Coordinates of C-alpha atoms in Angstrom, one line a residue:
X1 CA -53.2 24.3 -11.3
X2 CA -54.4 27.2 -13.0
X3 CA -52.5 29.6 -9.9
X4 CA -49.3 27.4 -10.6
X5 CA -49.3 28.2 -14.5
X6 CA -49.8 31.9 -13.6
X7 CA -47.1 31.9 -11.5
X8 CA -44.2 30.4 -13.5
X9 CA -46.2 32.8 -16.2
X10 CA -45.0 36.0 -14.3
X11 CA -41.6 34.7 -13.6
X12 CA -40.9 34.0 -17.0
X13 CA -42.0 36.8 -17.5
X14 CA -39.8 39.0 -15.2
X15 CA -36.6 37.5 -15.9
X16 CA -37.4 37.7 -19.5
X17 CA -35.0 40.9 -19.5
X18 CA -32.7 38.9 -18.0
X19 CA -32.8 36.0 -20.2
X20 CA -32.5 37.8 -23.4
X21 CA -30.0 40.4 -22.1
X22 CA -27.8 37.1 -21.2
X23 CA -28.6 35.2 -24.5
X24 CA -27.4 38.5 -26.1
X25 CA -24.0 38.2 -24.7
X26 CA -23.6 34.9 -25.9
X27 CA -24.5 35.2 -29.2
X28 CA -21.5 38.0 -29.4
X29 CA -19.2 35.3 -27.8
X30 CA -20.0 32.9 -30.5
X31 CA -20.0 35.3 -33.3
X32 CA -15.9 36.4 -32.0
X33 CA -15.3 32.8 -31.8
X34 CA -16.5 31.8 -35.2
X35 CA -15.2 34.8 -36.7
X36 CA -11.5 34.2 -35.7
X37 CA -11.9 31.1 -38.1
X38 CA -13.7 32.6 -41.1
X39 CA -12.2 36.5 -40.7
X40 CA -9.5 36.7 -43.6
X41 CA -6.0 36.4 -41.8
X42 CA -3.7 39.2 -41.4
X43 CA -0.6 37.5 -42.1
X44 CA 1.6 37.9 -44.9
X45 CA 3.5 34.6 -46.8
X46 CA 7.0 34.5 -47.0
X47 CA 8.5 32.5 -50.1
X48 CA 11.9 31.8 -49.7
X49 CA 13.4 31.1 -52.9
X50 CA 17.7 29.2 -53.5
X51 CA 17.3 27.1 -50.2
X52 CA 16.8 23.7 -49.6
X53 CA 13.6 22.8 -47.1
X54 CA 15.9 22.4 -43.9
X55 CA 17.8 26.2 -44.4
X56 CA 14.0 27.3 -45.2
X57 CA 12.8 26.6 -42.4
X58 CA 15.3 27.7 -40.0
X59 CA 14.9 31.1 -41.5
X60 CA 11.0 31.3 -41.2
X61 CA 11.9 30.3 -36.9
X62 CA 14.4 33.4 -37.4
X63 CA 11.4 35.8 -39.2
X64 CA 8.5 34.9 -37.3
X65 CA 4.8 35.6 -38.8
X66 CA 4.7 38.6 -40.5
X67 CA 1.6 41.3 -40.6
X68 CA -0.2 43.2 -42.7
X69 CA 0.5 46.1 -40.2
X70 CA 4.2 45.3 -40.6
X71 CA 4.1 46.2 -44.1
X72 CA 3.1 49.8 -43.3
X73 CA 6.2 50.0 -41.3
X74 CA 8.6 49.1 -43.5
X75 CA 12.1 50.9 -42.5
X76 CA 11.9 49.4 -39.4
X77 CA 10.1 45.7 -40.2
X78 CA 12.9 45.4 -43.4
X79 CA 15.4 45.8 -41.0
X80 CA 14.2 43.5 -38.2
X81 CA 13.8 41.2 -41.3
X82 CA 17.7 41.4 -42.3
X83 CA 18.6 41.0 -39.1
X84 CA 16.9 37.5 -38.5
X85 CA 17.5 36.3 -41.7
X86 CA 21.4 37.2 -41.5
X87 CA 21.5 35.0 -38.2
X88 CA 19.5 32.3 -39.8
X89 CA 21.9 32.0 -42.3
X90 CA 25.3 32.8 -40.1
X91 CA 24.1 29.7 -37.4
X92 CA 24.3 27.2 -40.4
X93 CA 27.7 28.2 -41.7
X94 CA 26.8 30.3 -43.9
X95 CA 28.7 33.4 -43.8
X96 CA 29.5 35.2 -46.6
X97 CA 24.9 34.5 -48.2
X98 CA 23.6 37.3 -50.5
X99 CA 19.4 38.1 -49.9
X100 CA 17.1 40.4 -51.0
X101 CA 13.2 41.0 -50.0
X102 CA 10.5 41.6 -53.1
X103 CA 7.5 43.1 -52.1
X104 CA 4.8 41.4 -53.8
X105 CA 1.1 42.1 -54.0
X106 CA -0.3 39.5 -51.8
X107 CA 2.9 38.1 -50.2
X108 CA 7.3 38.8 -49.6
X109 CA 9.5 37.4 -51.6
X110 CA 13.0 36.4 -49.9
X111 CA 15.9 35.3 -53.1
X112 CA 19.0 33.8 -51.2
X113 CA 22.4 33.3 -52.3
X114 CA 23.9 30.9 -50.3
X115 CA 27.8 31.1 -51.2
X116 CA 30.3 29.2 -49.9
X117 CA 29.7 28.3 -46.2
X118 CA 32.4 27.9 -43.4
X119 CA 34.3 25.2 -42.9
X120 CA 35.8 23.7 -39.6
X121 CA 39.1 23.6 -40.0
X122 CA 40.8 22.4 -36.7
X123 CA 38.6 21.0 -33.8
X124 CA 40.8 21.2 -30.4
X125 CA 38.9 19.6 -27.5
X126 CA 41.0 19.4 -24.0
X127 CA 40.0 19.0 -20.5
X128 CA 41.1 19.3 -17.0
X129 CA 40.7 17.8 -14.1
X130 CA 40.0 14.0 -13.2
X131 CA 38.3 13.7 -16.7
X132 CA 41.9 13.5 -18.5
X133 CA 41.9 10.1 -17.5
X134 CA 38.4 9.0 -18.0
X135 CA 37.9 6.4 -21.0
X136 CA 34.7 7.5 -21.8
X137 CA 36.1 11.5 -22.2
X138 CA 38.8 9.9 -24.3
X139 CA 36.3 8.6 -26.3
X140 CA 34.5 11.1 -26.8
X141 CA 36.9 13.3 -29.3
X142 CA 36.7 10.7 -32.0
X143 CA 32.7 11.0 -31.4
X144 CA 32.6 14.4 -30.7
X145 CA 29.7 15.6 -33.3
X146 CA 31.5 18.3 -34.4
X147 CA 33.9 17.5 -36.9
X148 CA 36.8 18.6 -39.5
X149 CA 35.9 19.2 -42.9
X150 CA 32.1 19.8 -41.5
X151 CA 30.1 23.1 -42.6
X152 CA 30.0 25.1 -39.3
X153 CA 26.3 24.5 -38.0
X154 CA 26.0 26.0 -34.4
X155 CA 22.8 24.3 -33.6
X156 CA 25.3 21.1 -33.9
X157 CA 28.2 23.1 -31.8
X158 CA 26.1 24.2 -29.5
X159 CA 24.5 20.2 -28.9
X160 CA 28.4 19.1 -29.1
X161 CA 28.7 21.6 -26.1
X162 CA 25.3 19.9 -24.2
X163 CA 26.6 16.3 -24.7
X164 CA 29.8 17.0 -22.7
X165 CA 28.3 18.4 -20.1
X166 CA 25.6 16.3 -19.5
X167 CA 27.8 13.4 -19.9
X168 CA 30.2 14.7 -17.4
X169 CA 27.0 14.7 -14.9
X170 CA 25.7 11.6 -15.5
X171 CA 29.8 10.5 -14.5
X172 CA 29.8 12.5 -11.2
X173 CA 31.6 15.5 -12.0
X174 CA 29.8 17.6 -10.5
X175 CA 31.9 20.7 -10.7
X176 CA 32.1 21.1 -14.1
X177 CA 32.4 24.0 -15.9
X178 CA 34.0 25.5 -19.2
X179 CA 37.4 27.0 -19.6
X180 CA 37.7 28.1 -22.7
X181 CA 34.5 27.7 -26.0
X182 CA 35.0 29.6 -28.9
X183 CA 34.6 29.4 -32.2
X184 CA 37.3 31.8 -34.1
X185 CA 35.8 32.4 -37.9
X186 CA 38.4 33.9 -41.0
X187 CA 35.6 35.4 -43.1
X188 CA 38.3 35.5 -46.0
X189 CA 39.4 32.2 -45.9
X190 CA 36.1 30.2 -44.9
X191 CA 37.3 28.1 -41.8
X192 CA 36.3 28.4 -38.3
X193 CA 38.8 27.0 -35.5
X194 CA 37.1 26.0 -32.9
X195 CA 38.3 25.8 -29.3
X196 CA 37.0 24.0 -26.4
X197 CA 38.7 23.1 -22.7
X198 CA 36.8 21.5 -19.5
X199 CA 37.5 21.6 -15.9
X200 CA 35.3 18.3 -14.5
X201 CA 36.8 18.9 -11.6
X202 CA 37.4 15.8 -8.9
X203 CA 35.2 13.2 -9.9
X204 CA 32.2 12.1 -6.6
X205 CA 32.0 8.4 -5.8
X206 CA 28.8 6.9 -4.8
X207 CA 28.0 6.5 -1.0
X208 CA 26.3 4.1 1.0
X209 CA 22.3 2.9 0.5
X210 CA 19.8 4.0 3.0
X211 CA 16.8 2.0 2.3
X212 CA 13.4 3.6 4.3
X213 CA 10.0 2.9 3.9
X214 CA 7.7 5.5 2.0
X215 CA 5.7 6.3 5.5
X216 CA 8.4 7.2 8.0
X217 CA 6.6 5.0 10.8
X218 CA 7.0 2.1 9.2
X219 CA 9.7 -0.5 8.9
X220 CA 10.6 -2.8 6.3
X221 CA 10.0 -6.8 6.0
X222 CA 12.7 -7.5 4.4
X223 CA 16.0 -8.2 6.0
X224 CA 19.0 -5.8 5.1
X225 CA 21.5 -8.6 3.8
X226 CA 18.8 -9.2 0.6
X227 CA 18.1 -5.4 -0.3
X228 CA 22.3 -4.7 0.0
X229 CA 22.9 -7.6 -2.1
X230 CA 20.3 -6.3 -4.2
X231 CA 23.0 -2.9 -5.1
X232 CA 24.7 -3.0 -8.2
X233 CA 27.4 -1.1 -7.1
X234 CA 29.7 -1.1 -4.0
X235 CA 30.5 2.5 -1.9
X236 CA 33.4 4.7 -3.1
X237 CA 33.0 3.6 -7.0
X238 CA 33.0 5.7 -9.4
X239 CA 29.3 7.6 -9.5
X240 CA 27.4 6.5 -13.0
X241 CA 24.0 7.8 -13.2
X242 CA 23.4 4.6 -15.4
X243 CA 24.3 2.3 -12.0
X244 CA 21.8 4.5 -9.7
X245 CA 19.1 3.8 -12.3
X246 CA 20.0 0.2 -12.9
X247 CA 19.2 0.5 -8.8
X248 CA 16.0 1.1 -9.2
X249 CA 15.1 -1.5 -12.2
X250 CA 16.6 -4.0 -10.2
X251 CA 14.8 -3.3 -6.8
X252 CA 11.6 -3.2 -8.9
X253 CA 12.3 -6.1 -11.3
X254 CA 12.7 -8.2 -7.7
X255 CA 8.4 -7.8 -7.4
X256 CA 9.3 -7.9 -3.6
X257 CA 8.0 -3.5 -4.3
X258 CA 5.4 -1.7 -5.9
X259 CA 6.5 1.6 -5.2
X260 CA 10.5 2.3 -6.2
X261 CA 12.7 6.2 -5.5
X262 CA 16.1 6.1 -5.9
X263 CA 17.9 9.4 -5.2
X264 CA 21.4 10.2 -6.0
X265 CA 21.5 13.1 -3.3
X266 CA 24.6 14.8 -4.6
X267 CA 23.7 18.2 -3.5
X268 CA 23.8 16.2 -0.1
X269 CA 27.6 15.2 -0.6
X270 CA 30.6 15.3 1.4
X271 CA 34.1 14.4 0.7
X272 CA 32.7 14.4 -2.9
X273 CA 30.6 10.9 -1.9
X274 CA 27.4 10.8 -2.7
X275 CA 24.9 8.7 -0.4
X276 CA 22.0 7.2 -2.0
X277 CA 18.8 7.4 -0.3
X278 CA 16.2 4.6 -1.0
X279 CA 12.8 4.5 -0.1
X280 CA 10.3 1.5 -0.6
X281 CA 7.2 0.7 -0.2
X282 CA 5.0 -2.7 -1.2
X283 CA 1.4 -2.0 -0.6
X284 CA -0.2 -4.7 -2.8
X285 CA 1.7 -8.3 -1.9
X286 CA -0.9 -10.7 -3.9
X287 CA -1.0 -10.0 -7.5
X288 CA -3.7 -11.9 -9.3
X289 CA -2.9 -11.7 -13.2
X290 CA -6.0 -13.3 -15.4
X291 CA -5.7 -14.0 -19.5
X292 CA -7.5 -15.3 -22.0
X293 CA -6.5 -16.2 -25.5
X294 CA -7.4 -19.0 -28.6
X295 CA -4.9 -21.2 -30.8
X296 CA -6.0 -23.9 -33.4
X297 CA -3.5 -25.6 -31.5
X298 CA -5.2 -25.9 -28.2
X299 CA -8.6 -23.9 -28.8
X300 CA -9.7 -21.7 -26.4
X301 CA -7.8 -20.6 -23.2
X302 CA -8.4 -19.1 -20.3
X303 CA -5.4 -18.5 -17.4
X304 CA -4.9 -17.1 -13.8
X305 CA -1.8 -16.7 -11.7
X306 CA -1.7 -15.9 -8.2
X307 CA 1.9 -14.3 -6.7
X308 CA 3.2 -13.2 -3.0
X309 CA 6.6 -12.1 -3.8
X310 CA 7.2 -11.6 -0.4
X311 CA 6.4 -14.0 1.7
X312 CA 8.7 -13.5 4.7
X313 CA 12.1 -11.5 5.7
X314 CA 14.1 -13.6 3.4
X315 CA 12.5 -12.9 0.5
X316 CA 10.5 -16.2 0.2
X317 CA 7.8 -16.2 -2.7
X318 CA 5.3 -18.0 -3.8
X319 CA 3.4 -17.9 -7.1
X320 CA 0.5 -20.3 -8.4
X321 CA -1.0 -21.0 -12.0
X322 CA -3.5 -22.8 -13.9
X323 CA -4.9 -23.2 -17.8
X324 CA -7.8 -24.4 -19.2
X325 CA -8.0 -25.1 -22.7
X326 CA -10.2 -27.6 -25.1
X327 CA -6.8 -29.7 -25.6
X328 CA -4.7 -29.1 -22.2
X329 CA -5.7 -28.4 -18.7
X330 CA -2.6 -27.5 -16.0
X331 CA -1.9 -26.3 -12.7
X332 CA 1.7 -25.5 -11.0
X333 CA 3.2 -23.8 -7.0
X334 CA 6.5 -22.5 -7.5
X335 CA 7.9 -21.8 -3.8
X336 CA 11.0 -19.2 -4.2
X337 CA 14.2 -19.3 -2.3
X338 CA 16.8 -16.2 -3.0
X339 CA 20.0 -18.1 -3.0
X340 CA 23.0 -16.0 -3.9
X341 CA 21.3 -13.0 -5.4
X342 CA 17.6 -12.8 -5.0
X343 CA 17.1 -12.3 -8.6
X344 CA 20.1 -13.6 -10.1
X345 CA 20.3 -16.8 -8.0
X346 CA 17.1 -18.6 -7.1
X347 CA 16.2 -22.0 -6.3
X348 CA 12.3 -23.5 -7.1
X349 CA 10.3 -26.0 -5.2
X350 CA 7.3 -27.0 -7.9
X351 CA 4.4 -29.2 -8.1
X352 CA 2.1 -29.5 -11.0
X353 CA -0.3 -31.6 -12.8
X354 CA -0.5 -31.0 -16.7
X355 CA -3.7 -33.5 -18.5
X356 CA -3.5 -33.5 -22.2
X357 CA -6.4 -35.0 -24.8
X358 CA -4.9 -35.2 -27.7
X359 CA -6.5 -37.4 -31.2
X360 CA -5.2 -39.8 -32.5
X361 CA -2.5 -39.7 -29.6
X362 CA -3.8 -40.6 -26.1
X363 CA -5.0 -38.8 -23.1
X364 CA -2.2 -38.4 -21.0
X365 CA -1.9 -36.8 -17.0
X366 CA 2.0 -36.1 -15.5
X367 CA 2.6 -35.0 -12.2
X368 CA 5.4 -33.6 -11.3
X369 CA 7.2 -32.7 -8.1
X370 CA 10.8 -31.1 -8.6
X371 CA 13.6 -28.6 -7.7
X372 CA 15.6 -26.3 -10.0
X373 CA 18.3 -23.8 -9.5
X374 CA 17.7 -20.8 -11.9
X375 CA 20.8 -18.7 -12.4
X376 CA 21.3 -15.0 -14.6
X377 CA 24.5 -14.3 -15.7
X378 CA 26.0 -11.2 -16.2
X379 CA 26.2 -11.9 -20.6
X380 CA 22.9 -12.3 -20.7
X381 CA 22.2 -16.4 -20.2
X382 CA 20.1 -18.2 -18.1
X383 CA 21.0 -21.2 -17.3
X384 CA 18.7 -23.9 -15.2
X385 CA 19.7 -26.9 -13.4
X386 CA 17.0 -28.9 -12.3
X387 CA 15.8 -32.4 -11.1
X388 CA 12.4 -34.0 -11.3
X389 CA 10.6 -36.6 -11.0
X390 CA 7.4 -37.2 -12.9
X391 CA 4.5 -39.9 -13.5
X392 CA 2.7 -39.8 -16.5
X393 CA -0.1 -42.3 -16.9
X394 CA -2.2 -42.5 -20.4
X395 CA -5.1 -43.7 -22.3
X396 CA -4.7 -44.1 -26.4
X397 CA -7.6 -44.2 -28.6
X398 CA -7.4 -47.8 -29.6
X399 CA -7.7 -48.7 -25.9
X400 CA -4.1 -49.5 -24.8
X401 CA -3.1 -47.9 -20.7
X402 CA -0.1 -47.5 -20.0
X403 CA 2.2 -45.6 -16.4
X404 CA 5.7 -44.4 -15.8
X405 CA 8.3 -42.8 -13.5
X406 CA 11.0 -41.0 -14.4
X407 CA 13.6 -39.4 -12.1
X408 CA 15.1 -36.7 -14.5
X409 CA 17.9 -34.7 -13.9
X410 CA 18.4 -31.5 -16.4
X411 CA 20.2 -28.5 -17.3
X412 CA 19.5 -26.6 -19.6
X413 CA 20.8 -22.8 -21.2
X414 CA 19.0 -19.9 -22.9
X415 CA 19.2 -16.2 -24.4
X416 CA 17.1 -13.9 -25.8
X417 CA 18.3 -10.1 -26.9
X418 CA 15.8 -8.2 -28.7
X419 CA 16.6 -4.7 -30.4
X420 CA 12.7 -2.5 -29.9
X421 CA 9.5 -3.1 -28.4
X422 CA 9.4 -6.3 -25.9
X423 CA 6.2 -7.3 -27.7
X424 CA 7.2 -6.5 -31.3
X425 CA 11.0 -6.1 -31.8
X426 CA 12.6 -4.5 -34.5
X427 CA 15.7 -7.6 -34.5
X428 CA 17.0 -10.1 -32.4
X429 CA 17.0 -13.5 -31.5
X430 CA 16.7 -16.3 -29.2
X431 CA 18.6 -19.8 -28.8
X432 CA 17.9 -22.2 -25.6
X433 CA 19.5 -26.2 -25.0
X434 CA 18.5 -28.4 -22.9
X435 CA 19.8 -32.2 -21.7
X436 CA 18.0 -35.0 -19.4
X437 CA 18.7 -37.7 -18.3
X438 CA 16.6 -40.7 -16.8
X439 CA 17.9 -44.5 -15.4
X440 CA 16.2 -47.3 -14.6
X441 CA 18.4 -47.8 -12.0
X442 CA 17.1 -45.0 -10.4
X443 CA 13.7 -44.4 -9.8
X444 CA 12.7 -44.9 -13.7
X445 CA 11.5 -46.8 -15.6
X446 CA 13.2 -46.0 -18.5
X447 CA 17.1 -45.2 -19.6
X448 CA 17.5 -42.0 -22.0
X449 CA 19.1 -39.0 -22.4
X450 CA 17.1 -36.3 -24.5
X451 CA 18.5 -33.1 -26.2
X452 CA 17.1 -30.5 -27.6
X453 CA 17.7 -27.2 -29.2
X454 CA 15.6 -24.3 -30.2
X455 CA 16.5 -21.0 -32.2
X456 CA 14.7 -18.4 -33.4
X457 CA 15.9 -15.2 -35.1
X458 CA 14.7 -12.1 -37.0
X459 CA 15.9 -8.9 -38.5
X460 CA 14.3 -6.3 -40.0
X461 CA 15.3 -4.4 -43.6
X462 CA 15.3 -1.8 -45.2
X463 CA 12.4 -0.4 -42.6
X464 CA 9.6 -2.2 -43.8
X465 CA 10.9 -6.1 -44.1
X466 CA 11.0 -8.4 -41.7
X467 CA 12.6 -12.4 -41.6
X468 CA 12.1 -14.6 -39.4
X469 CA 13.5 -18.1 -39.2
X470 CA 13.2 -21.2 -36.7
X471 CA 14.4 -24.0 -36.0
X472 CA 14.1 -26.6 -33.5
X473 CA 15.5 -29.5 -33.1
X474 CA 16.4 -32.8 -31.1
X475 CA 16.7 -36.3 -30.5
X476 CA 16.1 -39.3 -27.6
X477 CA 19.0 -42.1 -27.3
X478 CA 17.0 -45.2 -25.4
X479 CA 17.7 -48.8 -25.0
X480 CA 14.4 -49.2 -25.4
X481 CA 12.1 -46.4 -26.9
X482 CA 8.7 -48.0 -26.2
X483 CA 10.0 -47.4 -22.8
X484 CA 10.1 -43.5 -22.8
X485 CA 7.0 -42.2 -22.2
X486 CA 4.6 -40.1 -24.3
X487 CA 5.6 -36.6 -23.2
X488 CA 8.4 -36.6 -23.6
X489 CA 8.5 -38.0 -26.9
X490 CA 8.5 -35.2 -29.9
X491 CA 5.7 -34.9 -32.5
X492 CA 5.6 -32.4 -35.1
X493 CA 3.0 -30.0 -36.9
X494 CA 1.2 -26.8 -35.4
X495 CA 0.8 -23.3 -35.6
X496 CA 4.7 -23.0 -34.1
X497 CA 5.7 -25.6 -36.4
X498 CA 5.2 -27.1 -39.3
X499 CA 1.7 -25.5 -40.4
X500 CA 0.0 -26.5 -42.7
X501 CA -0.4 -29.8 -40.6
X502 CA -2.3 -30.6 -37.6
X503 CA -1.7 -30.3 -34.1
X504 CA 1.6 -33.0 -32.9
X505 CA 0.3 -34.7 -36.5
X506 CA 3.2 -35.3 -38.0
X507 CA 5.4 -38.8 -36.1
X508 CA 5.8 -42.3 -36.8
X509 CA 2.4 -44.3 -36.4
X510 CA 1.8 -48.0 -35.4
X511 CA -0.1 -50.8 -37.8
X512 CA -3.6 -48.9 -36.2
X513 CA -2.8 -45.5 -37.3
X514 CA -2.1 -44.5 -33.5
X515 CA 0.3 -41.5 -33.8
X516 CA 3.8 -43.0 -31.2
X517 CA 6.1 -40.1 -30.8
X518 CA 9.5 -40.6 -32.0
X519 CA 13.5 -40.2 -31.5
X520 CA 14.3 -37.7 -33.3
X521 CA 12.6 -34.0 -34.5
X522 CA 13.2 -31.2 -36.5
X523 CA 11.3 -28.8 -37.7
X524 CA 12.5 -25.6 -40.1
X525 CA 10.6 -22.2 -40.5
X526 CA 11.3 -19.1 -43.0
X527 CA 8.8 -16.2 -43.2
X528 CA 8.9 -13.1 -44.8
X529 CA 6.8 -10.5 -43.4
X530 CA 6.1 -6.4 -45.6
X531 CA 4.5 -4.1 -42.9
X532 CA 1.5 -2.5 -44.4
X533 CA 1.5 -0.1 -41.3
X534 CA 2.7 0.2 -37.7
X535 CA 0.5 -2.3 -36.6
X536 CA 0.0 -5.2 -39.6
X537 CA 1.8 -6.6 -41.8
X538 CA 1.3 -9.7 -44.5
X539 CA 2.9 -12.9 -44.5
X540 CA 4.5 -15.5 -46.5
X541 CA 6.3 -18.7 -45.2
X542 CA 8.0 -22.0 -45.7
X543 CA 8.2 -24.5 -42.5
X544 CA 9.7 -27.8 -43.4
X545 CA 10.3 -30.9 -40.4
X546 CA 8.8 -34.2 -38.9
X547 CA 9.4 -36.3 -36.3
X548 CA 10.9 -39.8 -36.7
X549 CA 12.8 -42.6 -35.6
X550 CA 15.0 -43.1 -38.9
X551 CA 15.9 -40.3 -41.4
X552 CA 14.3 -41.8 -44.2
X553 CA 11.1 -40.6 -42.9
X554 CA 12.0 -36.8 -44.4
X555 CA 10.6 -34.1 -43.7
X556 CA 7.6 -32.6 -44.7
X557 CA 6.6 -29.3 -45.9
X558 CA 3.8 -26.5 -45.5
X559 CA 3.7 -23.2 -47.3
X560 CA 0.8 -20.2 -46.7
X561 CA 0.8 -16.5 -46.1
X562 CA -1.1 -14.6 -44.2
X563 CA -1.8 -11.7 -41.7
X564 CA 0.0 -9.9 -38.4
X565 CA -1.8 -7.7 -36.0
X566 CA 0.0 -6.3 -33.5
X567 CA -2.6 -6.0 -30.9
X568 CA -2.4 -3.9 -27.7
X569 CA -2.4 -7.1 -25.7
X570 CA 0.6 -8.5 -28.6
X571 CA 1.0 -9.6 -32.0
X572 CA -1.7 -11.6 -33.2
X573 CA -1.1 -14.3 -36.1
X574 CA -3.6 -15.4 -38.1
X575 CA -1.8 -17.7 -41.2
X576 CA -3.8 -20.3 -43.9
X577 CA -1.4 -22.8 -44.9
X578 CA -1.0 -26.0 -47.0
X579 CA 0.9 -29.2 -46.8
X580 CA 2.3 -30.6 -50.2
X581 CA 2.8 -33.7 -49.4
X582 CA -0.8 -34.7 -49.3
X583 CA -2.1 -33.8 -52.5
X584 CA -6.1 -34.0 -51.0
X585 CA -5.6 -32.5 -47.8
X586 CA -7.4 -29.1 -47.9
X587 CA -6.1 -25.9 -46.5
X588 CA -5.6 -25.4 -42.9
X589 CA -6.2 -22.2 -41.2
X590 CA -3.6 -21.6 -38.1
X591 CA -4.3 -18.7 -35.4
X592 CA -1.9 -17.5 -32.4
X593 CA -1.5 -15.0 -29.9
X594 CA 2.0 -14.6 -28.9
X595 CA 5.6 -13.0 -29.5
X596 CA 8.3 -13.9 -32.7
X597 CA 11.0 -14.8 -30.1

C-alpha cells in the first residue's frame, strides 16, 4: 500500500512542471478568448442621416467596417469612403446625390442629400433566335421587373437580366448569350435608357428516357412499359426543366421506388436533343406506418398500415390497414392494379370489416367486398367508380337485432386545392360529391338512392385572420326507409359536425328514445381563427345542423371557442362548445387531430 502511494507521489512530482506549463498555456488561451468579448471595440460607428432605412443599409454594405486606425490615415480613408458612398447611391439611381462626412468625438457622421433620382425613360428588350417565337419570352416583356417610370435600380437591373437568363436555361436555350446589355444615363435630364438584346439560339428537345438501377449489376424489377407510362413528356418535346422535375415527382409518387435520380444531360446533347437518364432503387419494398391519436368522438385510437408497393413486374401493390379505438375497430385490405396509368388510373380490389359501438344507436358489424376504379384528372379532380357488396348486422340497446345486404354501385368525384403548407394551408378548398344506388331486385334488401355533397373553404386575411367554412348535405330516397341499413343513414353531432352535441346524437328517435338515423342531413359551420404565433391561434365558431326526416325538425345550433396548435404531427384542435337548443345541457369539450381541409 505504501509503495503504491509513494510511486504515485513521485510520478506526480515528476509531471508537475509539465502540468503547470500546460495549465499556463490553457490560461493564456482562455484569457485571449475572454478578451475578445471584454476588450473595448476598435470599430468606429457611422451615423447616416437624410436617407431611408433601405438606402442606409446599402451604404453601410458598401462602406463596410471602419476602425480607429482608419481615422489616423484620414486622407486615404476619406477617399475610400467617398468612393464607396458614391457607388452605393448610384446603384440605387441617385447620381446627383450630395454628401459629406463629419468627424465626431467617438463616431463618424454622414449627411446625405439625395436630390432627384435617375428615372428609367425606356426599356428595349428584344430577342434573336427561337425565343422570339416563345410565348414565355413574349409574356416576359409585360412582366419585366424594370419598367418605364421606375427609379433606376442597378440591383433590379441585374436581377432582371438573371431572370431572363435563368428562364432561358429552364426552357432549353442552352446556347443563349447577350448581344447587348447596357444602361445609358443622361445626367442632364436624369433619364436612363435600358437596352437589352438576347440571342437564345436553338431550343433543345427532350430525348428518350433511359431507366437503370442505381447498382450497375442489378436489373429493375418492373416492366419497361409501366415506366414509360410514368414519363410526363414525349421524346422530341421542347425542353422544359419543369417536365424533368415532374418526372422525378411522378416516380416518387408511384411508391415503387425509394430512391430516384433524374438527370437531363444537356452536356451530352446531340443535334439539340438532351438525353434523360434515370437511376432507380427499391431497397425497402415493405413500408409500415404506425399512428396514435385521440378524439372525443371515438376516444383513444391506434392504427397500423403495411404496404408493399411493388409486388410484381406489372406494378401490382397490396396494402392492409387496421384501426382500434374505443368506439370503432376496423381492418381493410386493398390490392392495386395499374389500369391505363400506374398512378392516375388504378383498379382496387378491397375487403374490409368495421365494428362500431355507439351509445343510443347500436352495435354494428359491417363487412365489405368490392372493386373500384380511381382516376386522377389533369384538372385536379379525382373520380371513383365502385361496386361494393356490404353486409351489416346490428344489435340496438333495446334488444332489437337485424341484418341487411346491399350491392352498391357508386360514383364519387372530389377535388382538393391548397396554397401553403399541406398540414396548415393559408387558403384552399375541398369538394366531394357522391351517389350510391341499391335495388332489391339485385342482391339487395333495400331500394335506395343516396346523395351526398361536402364542401370546405379556407382563407387567410391580413396574415393573422383565418376563416373556415364547412357544409355537409345529404339525402336518401327510398320507398321503405326502415329497410335502409344503419350505416347508410345520416347522423349529426360531434367534433366534425355540430359541436356542442354528442357524436351522432342528432337524429330522429323512436318511442324508446333510441336514435334511428335520418334520411336527410344538413351540417353547416363558420369558424374564425386569430393567429397568435405561427403555431398557435384562438378560434370562435358557430355550427348549425341536424339529421332529420321532416324539414320541420329544424337545425340545432352550437357555439363556442377553442385553441389550435400546429404540432409537428399535424394540427390539434381543442374546443369548448355549448348547445343553444338545450338550456340545461353542460358545455362539451371537443378534441380532434387533423387538417382543416
